[in-house]
Amino acid sequence: MVADIPFEPVLEIVGVGVGAMSGALAAVRKQFDVFGIFVLGWAAGLGGGLLRDVLIGAVPPVGISDWRLITTALVGALVMYFFHPRLQRARRFIVVLDAGALAVFTVVGTVKGLEYGTTPVAAVIVGVITGAGGGVLRDLLTGEVPVVLHDRQLYAVPALLGAAATTALWFAGRPTPLVLSVVVVGVFALRVASLRFQLHAPGPWRGRT
Amino acid sequence: MVADIPFEPVLEIVGVGVGAMSGALAAVRKQFDVFGIFVLGWAAGLGGGLLRDVLIGAVPPVGISDWRLITTALVGALVMYFFHPRLQRARRFIVVLDAGALAVFTVVGTVKGLEYGTTPVAAVIVGVITGAGGGVLRDLLTGEVPVVLHDRQLYAVPALLGAAATTALWFAGRPTPLVLSVVVVGVFALRVASLRFQLHAPGPWRGRT
Amino acid sequence: MVADIPFEPVLEIVGVGVGAMSGALAAVRKQFDVFGIFVLGWAAGLGGGLLRDVLIGAVPPVGISDWRLITTALVGALVMYFFHPRLQRARRFIVVLDAGALAVFTVVGTVKGLEYGTTPVAAVIVGVITGAGGGVLRDLLTGEVPVVLHDRQLYAVPALLGAAATTALWFAGRPTPLVLSVVVVGVFALRVASLRFQLHAPGPWRGRT
């Protein structure tokens, strides 16, 4: 954890909880049993950080060892288990919370990579994996093609820019909590703006080549 | 390995062999070629321990380095390769063997996690992953949604209880081989009882919320 | 990297680039967006080495930390992004390049495993995973059953033989670059011959057992 981003622990808890809700909802839709719903909550809420920790050698990963984060994921899954008929209608609210989670995970993940002495390019990749990896695991475990790879929303692109900004700031002199918070807000704003204005990534090139 | 559970090496061999047979059978059903059948045997028999070892930092994992266990998995796959028309009819027998494998893998995996100094919650998760992870890899590699997440059988729940019991006993003073054996038998009995009496985990909540 | 195989860095670059093109092409066919196309290029070009490095504890893996290899993968994906209408017609050429990549990755991966002190059996497995793992990740991320497991082509078998030969030579006295190059050529030739003469691995046994 990067203790000196203000409210970072709070934001990380929100991120894990929202991620877990998205995983549990996917499991509910697939008619998984209650064990599967909790596993999907865990995988979606903590899977990005778990991949990050395995890749940088921070084992055991916080996703299996930090009981506070794991409890958060299980509570998120439990809430979705009982309230999914209502919460599905609050979809827009959850998408905005998820944008916050993406922003926090990306910046926190990038900084953790840098703290473990990775190369700049590795820090950026690790940051994006922290932000988007939980959703990829969720989709693979429910038999879906990862939505982040094909839905043409700007989901990973804000994370990529945020991870690159964080890495650049790191090598320009260790960034202050305030500066990192600004990056978090920037990723969040870019993600929300892409939803609001329906910005899309292009599909395969169709030019006359 | 946890050398002081009586017959533990024997049980682990049985577990790997039975897991490998389940993987090879899934590959046969999908009309995989002979290489794919061996890979699935390996993944289903040793995949749970492989995930465990990567998560706790015990690399290279026994799943790629221990030639006795790997040979066992390949022999299990070979047996299924030649005898699948007959063995499919012995399904009930194989399900009981698989319950034994689940019980052994869970307790052994939990203890190995604890020996590597994980937190209690990590030991429980690692134990369940050791027990159920091979089947998850098998299902993903054959293009199926992991059966443990949605079929409502009590498969992971006995593992979860066994891993929790093992962890509690560990922190109450290092458990004797006899005590660990009782936990193994308990997980096995719970799994077999759930099959015999058709106990099921509930699906998504349908209450009026 | 195994700097003393002549032209090894060149061959590795070719391997990553060709692998990335195969991943990007799979993404184009699934109508992924441009981000997904780059991710698939990265996963297919560098995924085998990434799995290898996680399994032998060489973290962070070169797949996230070596900017030259990552740039190569992104360029490979970019080329396929723009030129896929033409390149799909050059399929035979790409299959031959891919055979070269398989050969290089297998031998280099096996040697890296041995350099990290793995057991002989682990070195062989690690070599095959290095050679074939990128394609498996590509297929899983595009929602396909891994083609290497079921298409009955001799793809992994040449890799297996090459990894075994490399390991045997290693324990017979550290092999010279020339000897390793011969193994690379052998794997390549076996792969191309299996395509030319349509050699196939058998499917499930259908005997009267």
Tab-separated table of C-alpha atoms in Angstrom, chain A residues 119-123 125, chain C residues 13 16 20 38 41-42 45-46 50 61-77:
chain	number	residue	atom	x	y	z
A	119	THR	CA	11.848	-0.824	-14.979
A	120	PRO	CA	9.646	2.104	-16.088
A	121	VAL	CA	7.916	0.042	-18.774
A	122	ALA	CA	7.228	-2.722	-16.253
A	123	ALA	CA	5.722	-0.207	-13.822
A	125	ILE	CA	2.270	-2.531	-17.447
C	13	ILE	CA	13.254	-10.619	-31.881
C	16	VAL	CA	8.450	-12.177	-30.443
C	20	ALA	CA	2.745	-10.879	-31.660
C	38	PHE	CA	-2.035	-4.674	-28.760
C	41	GLY	CA	0.120	-9.101	-29.550
C	42	TRP	CA	1.902	-8.712	-26.244
C	45	GLY	CA	4.612	-12.729	-28.331
C	46	LEU	CA	5.776	-12.602	-24.733
C	50	LEU	CA	6.279	-14.661	-18.969
C	61	PRO	CA	9.509	-11.375	-16.161
C	62	VAL	CA	11.212	-10.030	-19.284
C	63	GLY	CA	7.709	-9.856	-20.782
C	64	ILE	CA	6.962	-6.804	-18.654
C	65	SER	CA	10.436	-5.390	-18.067
C	66	ASP	CA	12.482	-5.621	-21.303
C	67	TRP	CA	11.466	-2.616	-23.374
C	68	ARG	CA	13.173	-3.949	-26.513
C	69	LEU	CA	11.127	-7.133	-26.557
C	70	ILE	CA	7.953	-5.263	-25.618
C	71	THR	CA	8.515	-2.721	-28.377
C	72	THR	CA	9.022	-5.611	-30.789
C	73	ALA	CA	5.700	-7.142	-29.761
C	74	LEU	CA	3.897	-3.811	-30.144
C	75	VAL	CA	5.430	-3.240	-33.576
C	76	GLY	CA	4.388	-6.744	-34.620
C	77	ALA	CA	0.830	-6.007	-33.482
